[in-house]
Short mmCIF file of C-alpha atoms and ligand atoms in Angstrom, two decimals:
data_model
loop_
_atom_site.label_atom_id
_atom_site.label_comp_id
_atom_site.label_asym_id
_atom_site.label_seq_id
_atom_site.Cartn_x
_atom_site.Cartn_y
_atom_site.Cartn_z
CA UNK A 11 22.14 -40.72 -43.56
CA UNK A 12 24.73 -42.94 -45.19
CA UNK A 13 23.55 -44.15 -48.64
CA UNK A 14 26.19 -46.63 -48.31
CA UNK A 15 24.75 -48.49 -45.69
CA UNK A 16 21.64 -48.67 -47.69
CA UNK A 17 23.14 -50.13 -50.70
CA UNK A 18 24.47 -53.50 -48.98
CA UNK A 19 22.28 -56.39 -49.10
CA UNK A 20 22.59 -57.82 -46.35
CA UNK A 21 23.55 -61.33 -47.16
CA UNK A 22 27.02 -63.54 -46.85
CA UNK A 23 27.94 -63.53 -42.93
CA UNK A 24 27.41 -67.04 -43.36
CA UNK A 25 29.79 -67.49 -46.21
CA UNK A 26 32.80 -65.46 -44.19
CA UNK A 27 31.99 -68.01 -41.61
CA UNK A 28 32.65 -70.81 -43.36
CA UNK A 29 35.13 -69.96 -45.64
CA UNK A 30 37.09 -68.75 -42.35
CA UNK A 31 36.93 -72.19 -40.90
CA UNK A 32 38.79 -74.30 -43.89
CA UNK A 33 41.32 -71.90 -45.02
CA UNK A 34 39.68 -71.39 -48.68
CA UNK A 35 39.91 -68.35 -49.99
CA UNK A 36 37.86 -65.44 -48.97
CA UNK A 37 34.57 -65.29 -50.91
CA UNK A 38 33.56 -62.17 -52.47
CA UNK A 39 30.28 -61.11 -53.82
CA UNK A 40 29.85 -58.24 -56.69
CA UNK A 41 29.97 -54.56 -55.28
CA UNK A 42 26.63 -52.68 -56.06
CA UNK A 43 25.85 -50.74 -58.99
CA UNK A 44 24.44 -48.08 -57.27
CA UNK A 45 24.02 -46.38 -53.75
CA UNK A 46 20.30 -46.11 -54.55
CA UNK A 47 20.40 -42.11 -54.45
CA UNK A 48 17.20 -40.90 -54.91
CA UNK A 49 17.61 -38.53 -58.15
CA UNK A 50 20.93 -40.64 -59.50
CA UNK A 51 19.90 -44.12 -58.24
CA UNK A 52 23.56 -45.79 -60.58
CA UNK A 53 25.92 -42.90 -59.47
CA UNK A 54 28.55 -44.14 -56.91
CA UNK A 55 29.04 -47.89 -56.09
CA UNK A 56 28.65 -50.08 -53.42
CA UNK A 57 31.20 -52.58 -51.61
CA UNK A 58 33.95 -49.90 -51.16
CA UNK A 59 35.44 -46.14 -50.21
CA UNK A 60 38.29 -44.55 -52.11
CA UNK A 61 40.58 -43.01 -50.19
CA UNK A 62 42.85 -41.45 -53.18
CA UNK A 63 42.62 -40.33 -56.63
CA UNK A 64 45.46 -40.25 -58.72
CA UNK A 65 45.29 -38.87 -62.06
CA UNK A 66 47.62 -38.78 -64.90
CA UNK A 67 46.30 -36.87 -67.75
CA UNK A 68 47.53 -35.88 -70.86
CA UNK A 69 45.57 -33.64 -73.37
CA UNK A 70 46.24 -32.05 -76.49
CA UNK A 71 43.71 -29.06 -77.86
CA UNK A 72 45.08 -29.33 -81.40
CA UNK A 73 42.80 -32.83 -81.82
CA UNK A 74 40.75 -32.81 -78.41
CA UNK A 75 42.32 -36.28 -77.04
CA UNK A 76 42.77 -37.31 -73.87
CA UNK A 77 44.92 -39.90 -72.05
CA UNK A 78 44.63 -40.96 -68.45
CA UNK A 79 45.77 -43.29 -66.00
CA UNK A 80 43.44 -43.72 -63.22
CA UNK A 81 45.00 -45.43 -59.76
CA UNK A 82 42.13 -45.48 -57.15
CA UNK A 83 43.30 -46.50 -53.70
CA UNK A 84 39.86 -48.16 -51.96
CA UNK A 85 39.00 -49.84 -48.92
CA UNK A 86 36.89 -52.84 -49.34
CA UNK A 87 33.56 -52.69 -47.67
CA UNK A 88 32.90 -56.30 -48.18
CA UNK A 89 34.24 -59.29 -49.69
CA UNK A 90 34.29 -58.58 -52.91
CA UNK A 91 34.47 -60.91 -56.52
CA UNK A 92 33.62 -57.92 -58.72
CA UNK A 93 33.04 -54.00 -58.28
CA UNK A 94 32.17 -51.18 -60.33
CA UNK A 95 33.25 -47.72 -61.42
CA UNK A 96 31.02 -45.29 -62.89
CA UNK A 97 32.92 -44.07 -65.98
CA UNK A 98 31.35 -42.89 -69.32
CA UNK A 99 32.81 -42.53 -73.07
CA UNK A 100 36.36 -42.69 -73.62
CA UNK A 101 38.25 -46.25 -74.51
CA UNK A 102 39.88 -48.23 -71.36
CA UNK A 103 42.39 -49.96 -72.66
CA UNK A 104 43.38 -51.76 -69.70
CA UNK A 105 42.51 -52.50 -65.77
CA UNK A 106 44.62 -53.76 -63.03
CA UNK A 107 43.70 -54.52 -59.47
CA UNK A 108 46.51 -54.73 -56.98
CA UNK A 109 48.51 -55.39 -60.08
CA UNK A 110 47.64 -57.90 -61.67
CA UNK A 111 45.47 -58.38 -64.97
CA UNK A 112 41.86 -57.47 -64.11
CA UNK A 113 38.49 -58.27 -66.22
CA UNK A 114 36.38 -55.62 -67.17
CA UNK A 115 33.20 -55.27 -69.22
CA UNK A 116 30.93 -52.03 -69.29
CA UNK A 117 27.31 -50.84 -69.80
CA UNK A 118 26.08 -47.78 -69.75
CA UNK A 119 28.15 -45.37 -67.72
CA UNK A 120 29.24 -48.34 -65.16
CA UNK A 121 32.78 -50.09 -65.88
CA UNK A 122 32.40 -53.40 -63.76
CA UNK A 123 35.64 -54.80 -62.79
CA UNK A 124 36.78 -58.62 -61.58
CA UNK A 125 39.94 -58.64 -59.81
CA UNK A 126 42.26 -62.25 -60.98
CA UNK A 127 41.27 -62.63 -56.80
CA UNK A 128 38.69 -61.96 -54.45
CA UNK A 129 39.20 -59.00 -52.08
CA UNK A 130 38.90 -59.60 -48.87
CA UNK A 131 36.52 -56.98 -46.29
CA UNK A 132 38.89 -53.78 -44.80
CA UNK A 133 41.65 -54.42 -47.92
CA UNK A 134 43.04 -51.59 -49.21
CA UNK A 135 43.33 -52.35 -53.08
CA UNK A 136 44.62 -50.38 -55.96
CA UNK A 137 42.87 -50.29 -59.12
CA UNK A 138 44.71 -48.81 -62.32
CA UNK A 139 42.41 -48.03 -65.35
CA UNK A 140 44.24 -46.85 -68.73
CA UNK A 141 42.00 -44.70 -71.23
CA UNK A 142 41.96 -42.72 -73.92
CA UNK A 143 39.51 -41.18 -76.68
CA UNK A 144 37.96 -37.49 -77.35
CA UNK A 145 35.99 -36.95 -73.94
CA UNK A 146 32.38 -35.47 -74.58
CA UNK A 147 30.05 -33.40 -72.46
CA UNK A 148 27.47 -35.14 -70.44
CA UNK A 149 23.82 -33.84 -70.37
CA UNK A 150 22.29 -33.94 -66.89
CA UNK A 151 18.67 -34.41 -66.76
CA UNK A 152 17.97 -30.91 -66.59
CA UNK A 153 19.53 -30.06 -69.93
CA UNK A 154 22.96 -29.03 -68.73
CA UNK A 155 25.96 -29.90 -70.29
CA UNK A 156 28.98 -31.07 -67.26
CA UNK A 157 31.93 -33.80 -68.47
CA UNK A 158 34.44 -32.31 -70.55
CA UNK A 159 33.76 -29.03 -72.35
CA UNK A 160 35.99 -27.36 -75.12
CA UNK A 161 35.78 -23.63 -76.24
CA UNK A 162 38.20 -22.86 -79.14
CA UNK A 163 41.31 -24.42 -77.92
CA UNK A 164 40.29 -24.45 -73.98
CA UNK A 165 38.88 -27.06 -72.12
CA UNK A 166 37.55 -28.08 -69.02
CA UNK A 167 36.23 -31.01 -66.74
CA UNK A 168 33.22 -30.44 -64.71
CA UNK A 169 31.32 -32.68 -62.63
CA UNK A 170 28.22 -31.22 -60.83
CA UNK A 171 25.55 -33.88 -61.21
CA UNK A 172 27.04 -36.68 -62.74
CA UNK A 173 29.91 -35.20 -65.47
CA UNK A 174 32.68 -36.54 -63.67
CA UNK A 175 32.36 -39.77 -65.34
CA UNK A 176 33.13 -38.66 -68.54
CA UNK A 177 36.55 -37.68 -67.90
CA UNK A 178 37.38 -40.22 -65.70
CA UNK A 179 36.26 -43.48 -63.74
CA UNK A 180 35.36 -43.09 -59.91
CA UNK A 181 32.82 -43.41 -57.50
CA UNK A 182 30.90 -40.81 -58.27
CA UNK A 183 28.66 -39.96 -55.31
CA UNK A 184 29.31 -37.19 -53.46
CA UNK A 185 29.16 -39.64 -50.08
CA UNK A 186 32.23 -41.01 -51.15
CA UNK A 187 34.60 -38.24 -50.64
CA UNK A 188 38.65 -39.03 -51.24
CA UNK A 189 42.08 -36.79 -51.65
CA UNK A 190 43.31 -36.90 -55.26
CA UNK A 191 46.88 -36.08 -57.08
CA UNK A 192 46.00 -35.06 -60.44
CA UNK A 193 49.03 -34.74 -63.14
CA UNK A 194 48.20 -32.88 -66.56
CA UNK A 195 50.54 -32.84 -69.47
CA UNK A 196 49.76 -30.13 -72.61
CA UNK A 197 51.52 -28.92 -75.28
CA UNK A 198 54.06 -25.82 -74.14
CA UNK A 199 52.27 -22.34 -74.14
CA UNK A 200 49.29 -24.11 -72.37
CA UNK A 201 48.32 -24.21 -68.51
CA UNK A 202 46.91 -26.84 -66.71
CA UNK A 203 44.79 -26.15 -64.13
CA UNK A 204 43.33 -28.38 -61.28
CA UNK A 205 41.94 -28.31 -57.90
CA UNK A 206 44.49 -27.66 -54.88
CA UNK A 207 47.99 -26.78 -55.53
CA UNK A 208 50.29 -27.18 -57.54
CA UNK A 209 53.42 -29.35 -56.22
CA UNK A 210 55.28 -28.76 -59.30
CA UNK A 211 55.64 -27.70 -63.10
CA UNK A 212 58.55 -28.77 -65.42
CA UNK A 213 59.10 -28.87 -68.76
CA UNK A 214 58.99 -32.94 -69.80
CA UNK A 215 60.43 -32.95 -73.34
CA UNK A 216 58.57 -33.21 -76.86
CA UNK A 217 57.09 -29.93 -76.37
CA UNK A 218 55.47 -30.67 -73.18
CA UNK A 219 54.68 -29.02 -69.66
CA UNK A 220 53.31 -31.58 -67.01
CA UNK A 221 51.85 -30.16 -64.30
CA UNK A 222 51.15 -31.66 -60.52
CA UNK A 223 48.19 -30.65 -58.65
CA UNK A 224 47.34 -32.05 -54.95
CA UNK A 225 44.70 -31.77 -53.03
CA UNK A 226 45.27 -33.05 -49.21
CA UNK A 227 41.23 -32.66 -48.26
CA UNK A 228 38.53 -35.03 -49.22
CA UNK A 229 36.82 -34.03 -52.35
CA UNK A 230 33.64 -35.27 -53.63
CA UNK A 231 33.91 -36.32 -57.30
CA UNK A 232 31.74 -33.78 -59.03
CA UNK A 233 34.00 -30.68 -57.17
CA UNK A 234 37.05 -31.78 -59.64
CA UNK A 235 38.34 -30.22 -62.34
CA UNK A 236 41.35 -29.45 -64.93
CA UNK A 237 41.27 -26.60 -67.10
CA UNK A 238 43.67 -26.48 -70.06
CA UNK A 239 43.89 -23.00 -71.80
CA UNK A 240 46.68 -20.36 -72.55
CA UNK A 241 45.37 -18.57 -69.33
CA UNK A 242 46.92 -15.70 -67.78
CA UNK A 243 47.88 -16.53 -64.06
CA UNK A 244 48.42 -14.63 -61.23
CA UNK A 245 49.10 -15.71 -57.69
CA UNK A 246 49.03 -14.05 -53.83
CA UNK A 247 47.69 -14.45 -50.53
CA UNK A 248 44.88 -13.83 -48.32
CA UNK A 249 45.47 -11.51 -45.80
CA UNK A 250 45.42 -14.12 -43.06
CA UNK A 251 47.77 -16.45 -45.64
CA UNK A 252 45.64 -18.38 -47.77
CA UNK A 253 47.19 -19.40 -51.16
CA UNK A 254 45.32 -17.50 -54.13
CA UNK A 255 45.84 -19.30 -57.90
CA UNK A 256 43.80 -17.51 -60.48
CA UNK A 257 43.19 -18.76 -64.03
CA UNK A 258 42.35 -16.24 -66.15
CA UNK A 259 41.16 -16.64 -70.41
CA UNK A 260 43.17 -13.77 -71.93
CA UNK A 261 39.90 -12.21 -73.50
CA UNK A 262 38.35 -12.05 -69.96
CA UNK A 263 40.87 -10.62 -67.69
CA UNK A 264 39.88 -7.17 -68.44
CA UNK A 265 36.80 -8.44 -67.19
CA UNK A 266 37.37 -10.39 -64.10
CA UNK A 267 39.86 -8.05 -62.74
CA UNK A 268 37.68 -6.06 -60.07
CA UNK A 269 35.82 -8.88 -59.01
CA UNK A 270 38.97 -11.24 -58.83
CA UNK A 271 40.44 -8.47 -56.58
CA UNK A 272 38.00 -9.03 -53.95
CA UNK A 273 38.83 -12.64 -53.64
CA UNK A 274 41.20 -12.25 -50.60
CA UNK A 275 38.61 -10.09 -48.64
CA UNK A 276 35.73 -12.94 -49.26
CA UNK A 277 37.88 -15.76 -48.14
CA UNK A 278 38.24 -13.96 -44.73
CA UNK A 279 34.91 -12.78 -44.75
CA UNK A 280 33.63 -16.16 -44.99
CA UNK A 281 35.83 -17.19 -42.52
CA UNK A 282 34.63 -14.44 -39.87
CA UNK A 283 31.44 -15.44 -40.67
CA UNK A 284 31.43 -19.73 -41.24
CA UNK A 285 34.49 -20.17 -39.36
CA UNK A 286 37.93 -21.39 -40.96
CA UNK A 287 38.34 -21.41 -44.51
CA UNK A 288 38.15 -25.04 -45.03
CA UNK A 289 41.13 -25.64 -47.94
CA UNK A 290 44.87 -25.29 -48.30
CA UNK A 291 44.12 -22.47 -51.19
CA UNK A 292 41.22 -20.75 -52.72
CA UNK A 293 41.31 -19.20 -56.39
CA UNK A 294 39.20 -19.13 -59.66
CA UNK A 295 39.00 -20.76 -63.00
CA UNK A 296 37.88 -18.16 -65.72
CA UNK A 297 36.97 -20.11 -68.43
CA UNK A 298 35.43 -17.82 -72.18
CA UNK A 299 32.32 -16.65 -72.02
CA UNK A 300 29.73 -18.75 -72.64
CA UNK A 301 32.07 -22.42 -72.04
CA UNK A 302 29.24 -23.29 -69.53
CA UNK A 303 25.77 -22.57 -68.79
CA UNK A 304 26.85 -21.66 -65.24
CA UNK A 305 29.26 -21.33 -62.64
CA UNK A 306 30.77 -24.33 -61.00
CA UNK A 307 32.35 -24.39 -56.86
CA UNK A 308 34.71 -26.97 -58.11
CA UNK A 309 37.11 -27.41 -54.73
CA UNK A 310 39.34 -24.51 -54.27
CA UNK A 311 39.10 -23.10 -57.49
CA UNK A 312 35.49 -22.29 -58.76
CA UNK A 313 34.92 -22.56 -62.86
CA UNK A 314 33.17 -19.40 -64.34
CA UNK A 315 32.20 -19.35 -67.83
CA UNK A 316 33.28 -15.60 -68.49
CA UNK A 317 33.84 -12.82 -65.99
CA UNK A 318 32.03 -13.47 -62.85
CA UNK A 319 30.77 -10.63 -60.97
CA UNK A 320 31.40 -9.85 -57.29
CA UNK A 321 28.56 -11.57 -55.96
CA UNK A 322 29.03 -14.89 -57.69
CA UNK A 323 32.76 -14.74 -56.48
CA UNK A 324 31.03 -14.54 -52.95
CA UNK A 325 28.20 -17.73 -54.00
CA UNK A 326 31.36 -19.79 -55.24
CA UNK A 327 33.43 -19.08 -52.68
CA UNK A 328 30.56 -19.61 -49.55
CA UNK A 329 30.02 -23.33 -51.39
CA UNK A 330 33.95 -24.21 -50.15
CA UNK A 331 32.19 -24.40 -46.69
CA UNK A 332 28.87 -25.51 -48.09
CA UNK A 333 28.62 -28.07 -50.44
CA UNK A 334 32.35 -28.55 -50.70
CA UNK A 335 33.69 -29.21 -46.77
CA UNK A 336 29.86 -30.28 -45.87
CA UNK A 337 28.56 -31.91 -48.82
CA UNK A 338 25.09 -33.45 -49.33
CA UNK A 339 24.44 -37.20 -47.75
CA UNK A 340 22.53 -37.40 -51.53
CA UNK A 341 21.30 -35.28 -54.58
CA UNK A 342 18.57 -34.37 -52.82
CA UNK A 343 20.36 -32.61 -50.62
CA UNK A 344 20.87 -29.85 -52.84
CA UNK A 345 19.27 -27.06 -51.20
CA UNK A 346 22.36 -27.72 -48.29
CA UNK A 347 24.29 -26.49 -50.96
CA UNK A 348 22.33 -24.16 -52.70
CA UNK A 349 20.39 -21.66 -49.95
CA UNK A 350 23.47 -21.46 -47.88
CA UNK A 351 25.65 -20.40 -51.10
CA UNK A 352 22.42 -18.02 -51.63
CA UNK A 353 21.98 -16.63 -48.10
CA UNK A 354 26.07 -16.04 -48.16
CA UNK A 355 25.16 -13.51 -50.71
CA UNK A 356 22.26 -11.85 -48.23
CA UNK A 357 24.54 -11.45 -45.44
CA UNK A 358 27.69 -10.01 -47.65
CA UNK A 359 25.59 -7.49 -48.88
CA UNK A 360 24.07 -6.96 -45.55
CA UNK A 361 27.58 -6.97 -43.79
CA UNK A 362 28.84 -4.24 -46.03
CA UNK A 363 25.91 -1.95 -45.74
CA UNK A 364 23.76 -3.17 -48.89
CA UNK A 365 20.41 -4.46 -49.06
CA UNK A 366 19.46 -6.71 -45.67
CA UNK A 367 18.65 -10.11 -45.67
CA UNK A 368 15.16 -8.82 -44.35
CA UNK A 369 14.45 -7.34 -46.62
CA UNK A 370 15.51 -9.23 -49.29
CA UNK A 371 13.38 -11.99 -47.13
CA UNK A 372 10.33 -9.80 -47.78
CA UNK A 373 11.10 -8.98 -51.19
CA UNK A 374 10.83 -12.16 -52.15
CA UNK A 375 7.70 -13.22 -50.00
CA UNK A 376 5.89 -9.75 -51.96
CA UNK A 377 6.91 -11.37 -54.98
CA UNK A 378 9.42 -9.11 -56.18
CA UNK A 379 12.95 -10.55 -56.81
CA UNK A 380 14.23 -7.52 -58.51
CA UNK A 381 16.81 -7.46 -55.60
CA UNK A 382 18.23 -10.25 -56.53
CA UNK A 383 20.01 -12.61 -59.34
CA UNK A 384 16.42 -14.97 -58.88
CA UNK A 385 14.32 -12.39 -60.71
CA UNK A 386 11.41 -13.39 -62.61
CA UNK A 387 12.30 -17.34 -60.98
CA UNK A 388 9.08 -18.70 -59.29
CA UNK A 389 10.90 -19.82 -55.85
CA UNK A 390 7.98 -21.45 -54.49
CA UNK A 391 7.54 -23.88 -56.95
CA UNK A 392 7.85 -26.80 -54.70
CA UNK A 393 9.60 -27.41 -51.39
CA UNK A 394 13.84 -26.73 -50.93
CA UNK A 395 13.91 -30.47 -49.39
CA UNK A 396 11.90 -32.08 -51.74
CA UNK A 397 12.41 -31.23 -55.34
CA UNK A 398 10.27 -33.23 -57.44
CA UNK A 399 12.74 -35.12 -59.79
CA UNK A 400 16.37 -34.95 -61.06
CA UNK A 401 15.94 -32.56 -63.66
CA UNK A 402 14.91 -29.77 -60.89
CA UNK A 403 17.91 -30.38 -58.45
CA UNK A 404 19.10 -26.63 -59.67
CA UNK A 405 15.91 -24.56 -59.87
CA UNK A 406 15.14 -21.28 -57.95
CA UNK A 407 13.25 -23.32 -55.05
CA UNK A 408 16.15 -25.15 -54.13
CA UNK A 409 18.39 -21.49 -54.23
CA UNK A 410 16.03 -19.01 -52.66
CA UNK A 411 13.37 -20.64 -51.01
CA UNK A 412 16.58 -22.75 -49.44
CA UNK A 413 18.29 -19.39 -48.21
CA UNK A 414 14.24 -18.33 -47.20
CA UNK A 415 14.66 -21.13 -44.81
CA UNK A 416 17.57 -19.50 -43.42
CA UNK A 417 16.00 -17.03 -42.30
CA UNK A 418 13.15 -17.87 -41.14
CA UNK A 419 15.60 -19.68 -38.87
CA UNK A 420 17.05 -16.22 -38.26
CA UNK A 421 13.65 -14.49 -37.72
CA UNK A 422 12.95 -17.50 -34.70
CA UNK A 423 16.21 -17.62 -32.99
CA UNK A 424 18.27 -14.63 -33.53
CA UNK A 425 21.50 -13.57 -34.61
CA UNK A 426 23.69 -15.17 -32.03
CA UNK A 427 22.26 -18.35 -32.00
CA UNK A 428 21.64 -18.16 -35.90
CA UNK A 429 25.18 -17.55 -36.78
CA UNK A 430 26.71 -19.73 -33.99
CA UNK A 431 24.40 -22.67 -36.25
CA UNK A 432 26.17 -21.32 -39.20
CA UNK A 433 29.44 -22.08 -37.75
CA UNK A 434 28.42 -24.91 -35.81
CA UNK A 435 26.91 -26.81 -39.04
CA UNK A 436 30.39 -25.84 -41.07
CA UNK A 437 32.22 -26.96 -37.80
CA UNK A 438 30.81 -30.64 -36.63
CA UNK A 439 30.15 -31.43 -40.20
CA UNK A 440 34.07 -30.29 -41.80
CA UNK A 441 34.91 -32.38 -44.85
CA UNK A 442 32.26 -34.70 -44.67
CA UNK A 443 28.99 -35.24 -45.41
CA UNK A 444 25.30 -34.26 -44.04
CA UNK A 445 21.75 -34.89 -45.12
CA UNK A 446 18.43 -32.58 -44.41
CA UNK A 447 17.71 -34.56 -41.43
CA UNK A 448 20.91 -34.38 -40.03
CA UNK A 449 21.01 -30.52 -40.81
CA UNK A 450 16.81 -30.18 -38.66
CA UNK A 451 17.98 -32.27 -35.89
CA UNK A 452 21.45 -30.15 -35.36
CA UNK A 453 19.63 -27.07 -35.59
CA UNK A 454 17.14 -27.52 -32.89
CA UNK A 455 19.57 -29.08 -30.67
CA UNK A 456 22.21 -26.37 -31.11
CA UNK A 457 20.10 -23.27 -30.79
CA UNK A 458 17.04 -25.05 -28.32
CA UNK A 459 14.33 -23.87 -30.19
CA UNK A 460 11.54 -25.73 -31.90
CA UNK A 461 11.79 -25.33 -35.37
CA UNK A 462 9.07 -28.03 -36.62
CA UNK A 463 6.84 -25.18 -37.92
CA UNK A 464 9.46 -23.72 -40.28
CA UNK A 465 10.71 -27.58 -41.22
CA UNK A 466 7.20 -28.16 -42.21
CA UNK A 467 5.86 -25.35 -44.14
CA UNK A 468 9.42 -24.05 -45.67
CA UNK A 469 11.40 -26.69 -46.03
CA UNK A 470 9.30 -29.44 -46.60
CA UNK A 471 5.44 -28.20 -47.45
CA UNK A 472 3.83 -27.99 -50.63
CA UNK A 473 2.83 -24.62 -51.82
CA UNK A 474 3.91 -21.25 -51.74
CA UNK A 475 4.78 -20.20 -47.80
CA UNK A 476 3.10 -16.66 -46.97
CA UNK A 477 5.11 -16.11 -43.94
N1 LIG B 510 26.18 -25.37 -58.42
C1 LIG B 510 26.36 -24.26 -59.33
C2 LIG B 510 26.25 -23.01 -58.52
O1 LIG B 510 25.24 -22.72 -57.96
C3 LIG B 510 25.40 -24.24 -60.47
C4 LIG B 510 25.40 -25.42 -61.37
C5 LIG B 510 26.40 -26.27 -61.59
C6 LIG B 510 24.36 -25.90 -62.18
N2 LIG B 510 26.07 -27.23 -62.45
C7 LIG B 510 24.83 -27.04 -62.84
C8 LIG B 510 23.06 -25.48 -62.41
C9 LIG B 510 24.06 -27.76 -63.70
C10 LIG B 510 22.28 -26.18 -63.29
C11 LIG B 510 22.76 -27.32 -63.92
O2 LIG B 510 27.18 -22.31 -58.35
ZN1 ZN B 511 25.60 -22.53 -56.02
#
């Protein structure tokens, strides 16, 4: 599904027509507030695609201020006389489009922005937004914080639903994936840390490092990060020669050390299994305990709050394929994300001669998740497919009854066709974006077998499956 598509009203053919005929200049309409997502019905925009992010940030932990330029390459999807970028807090103290002077006014968490000239359909345009102010968290509607979260003198940016606007402007919808430069100065003694790798890092006077991070593969907004701290870092390869940047808070490398160390072996794991890892580099964030609520897949470089443990390594890691190179069509979506991340942890423990994903499977239906991180979660609260708002996006349904759909995909097809899907779905699907439907319709047609049965009662049907 493209939520794109769905956003566009269909309207001024007529208007292209005529304008076309006298030479007057292209008229635009305004872009749309909103791609109409389900759960986040203002996140993202309509009227255009970025194709690049580049950020130029500059933060200071003694007084929690940040500074950013924003330059967002887009391709106009329309004629357009005014767009919008979701962006939240902070002060923008100036827009330009294609560089000249722009207008701007804002409500809510939507920065709406009138170019000094219509742009036309299929123009690339640059849009530079200054900013500045003391970025604050963002509280998702299921109580989360995401947006820009300090611990002592660390601090990060996290996205997952709808934090990235609070750190900087975008279109944030993970349909609209782009590649993004992102340039951090701090104070000497700090890191800065960002998704991808780092092109460079020089000292730039006045007590300051600046440091260059680029990521060549489309990212969806929410998968972006920076991390300033006095981390420890330590670098190295994959066996097969994957870059491997690790951020470590001093107080929790003690901590993070054994479960860090198996980094290497779960990038090739998951690429035995999924196929090839999907990213120029893979590494880890380690952020102090209790920064976050949760861990975060942020693109290439997953955010922990505190030592993670082996097994959410292996869930952060498993989202670079799912949820990060396939990302949902919409918020919805989630369980894409979510039982696949989950049922990556069934088969690594099954792979290495732990607890099967049977039995895990029938654990679960018996009503005991001691096996598992889920214990004591009610995972068939409501259907994987179709949570019942936004503030449920992240509950145990969408987790373990999603990776219960897995294998009850398993259970009908077997292994070979079941893990040729696996691939298949990371494979035809490779940085870009997929929706449930797309995910049934692949499935049956790649492994042959009818799978309404399982769509109905696991995916999609109210109440607690028994089998
Ligand atoms: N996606 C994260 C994971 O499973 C979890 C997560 C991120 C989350 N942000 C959240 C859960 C906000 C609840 C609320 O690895
Ligand atoms: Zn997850």
């Amino acid at each position: 599904m493209e939520l794109k598509r769905l956003a566009v009203p269909a309207v001024t053919a007529l208007l292209v027509l005529t304008t076309g005929c006298t030479g007057a200049t292209v008229q635009g309409r305004p872009g749309a507030s909103g791609l109409r997502d389900p759960f986040f019905p203002r996140a993202g925009n309509g009227g255009y695609q970025v194709e690049h992010y580049a950020l130029d940030l500059a933060y200071d932990p003694a007084d929690g201020r940040l500074r950013g330029t924003a330059v967002i390459t887009a391709r106009a999807e329309q004629g357009l006389s005014s767009f919008n970028l979701d962006f939240s807090g902070l002060k923008v103290e100036g827009v330009d489009v294609q560089g000249a002077r722009a207008r701007y006014n804002r409500t809510g968490s939507e920065l709406t922005v009138r170019p000094a000239r219509d742009l036309k359909k299929g123009e690339v345009f640059r849009t530079t937004v200054d900013y500045a102010g003391r970025p604050k968290p963002v509280v998702d509607p299921d109580g989360s914080e995401e947006g820009w979260i300090t611990t002592g003198d660390a601090a990060v940016g996290v996205g997952e639903p709808v934090g990235s606007m609070g750190w900087f402007p975008g279109n944030h919808h993970p349909s609209d994936k782009a590649t993004y430069d992102v340039t951090v100065t701090v104070p000497d003694g700090y890191e800065a840390v960002s998704n991808g790798e780092l092109r460079s890092r020089r000292a730039v006077g006045e007590g300051r490092t600046e440091f260059a991070w680029h990521s060549p593969e489309p990212m969806a907004g929410y998968l972006a990060t920076v991390a300033v701290g006095k981390f420890k870092v330590s670098t190295g390869r994959t066996p097969s020669g994957v870059a491997v940047y690790n951020a470590v808070a001093p107080g929790e490398a003690a901590g993070s050390a054994a479960a860090l160390a198996r980094l290497p072996e779960i990038v090739e794991w998951g690429s035995a299994r999924f196929g090839p890892y999907p990213f120029g580099s893979a590494g880890s964030i380690v952020m102090p305990a209790q920064t976050l609520g949760y861990a975060l897949e942020t693109q290439t470089k997953p955010v922990y709050s505190g030592a993670p443990d082996e097994e959410l390594v292996l869930h952060e890691v498993a989202h670079q394929w799912f949820g990060n190179s396939v990302s949902p069509a919409s918020w919805k979506d989630m369980w894409l994300n979510e039982g696949f991340a989950t049922y990556a942890e069934w088969l690594w423990s099954e792979d290495r001669g732990g607890v099967s994903a049977q039995r895990r499977f029938e654990a679960f239906l018996a009503g005991d998740t001691g096996v598992d991180r889920g214990a004591g979660e009610d995972w068939g609260a409501f259907p994987p497919a179709a949570p019942p708002d936004a503030a449920h996006i992240s509950d145990a349904p969408v987790y373990y009854r999603g990776a219960m759909v897995l294998h009850r995909i398993r259970q009908e097809v077997g292994d070979g066709a079941f893990f040729a899907l696996l691939r298949g779905w990371a494979a035809d699907h490779r940085h870009g974006n997929a929706s449930t439907a797309d995910f049934t319709a692949y499935a049956q047609r790649l492994t042959g077998h009818d799978l309404k049965k399982v769509w109905d009662v696991w995916l999609y049907g109210a109440g607690r499956p028994k089998g």
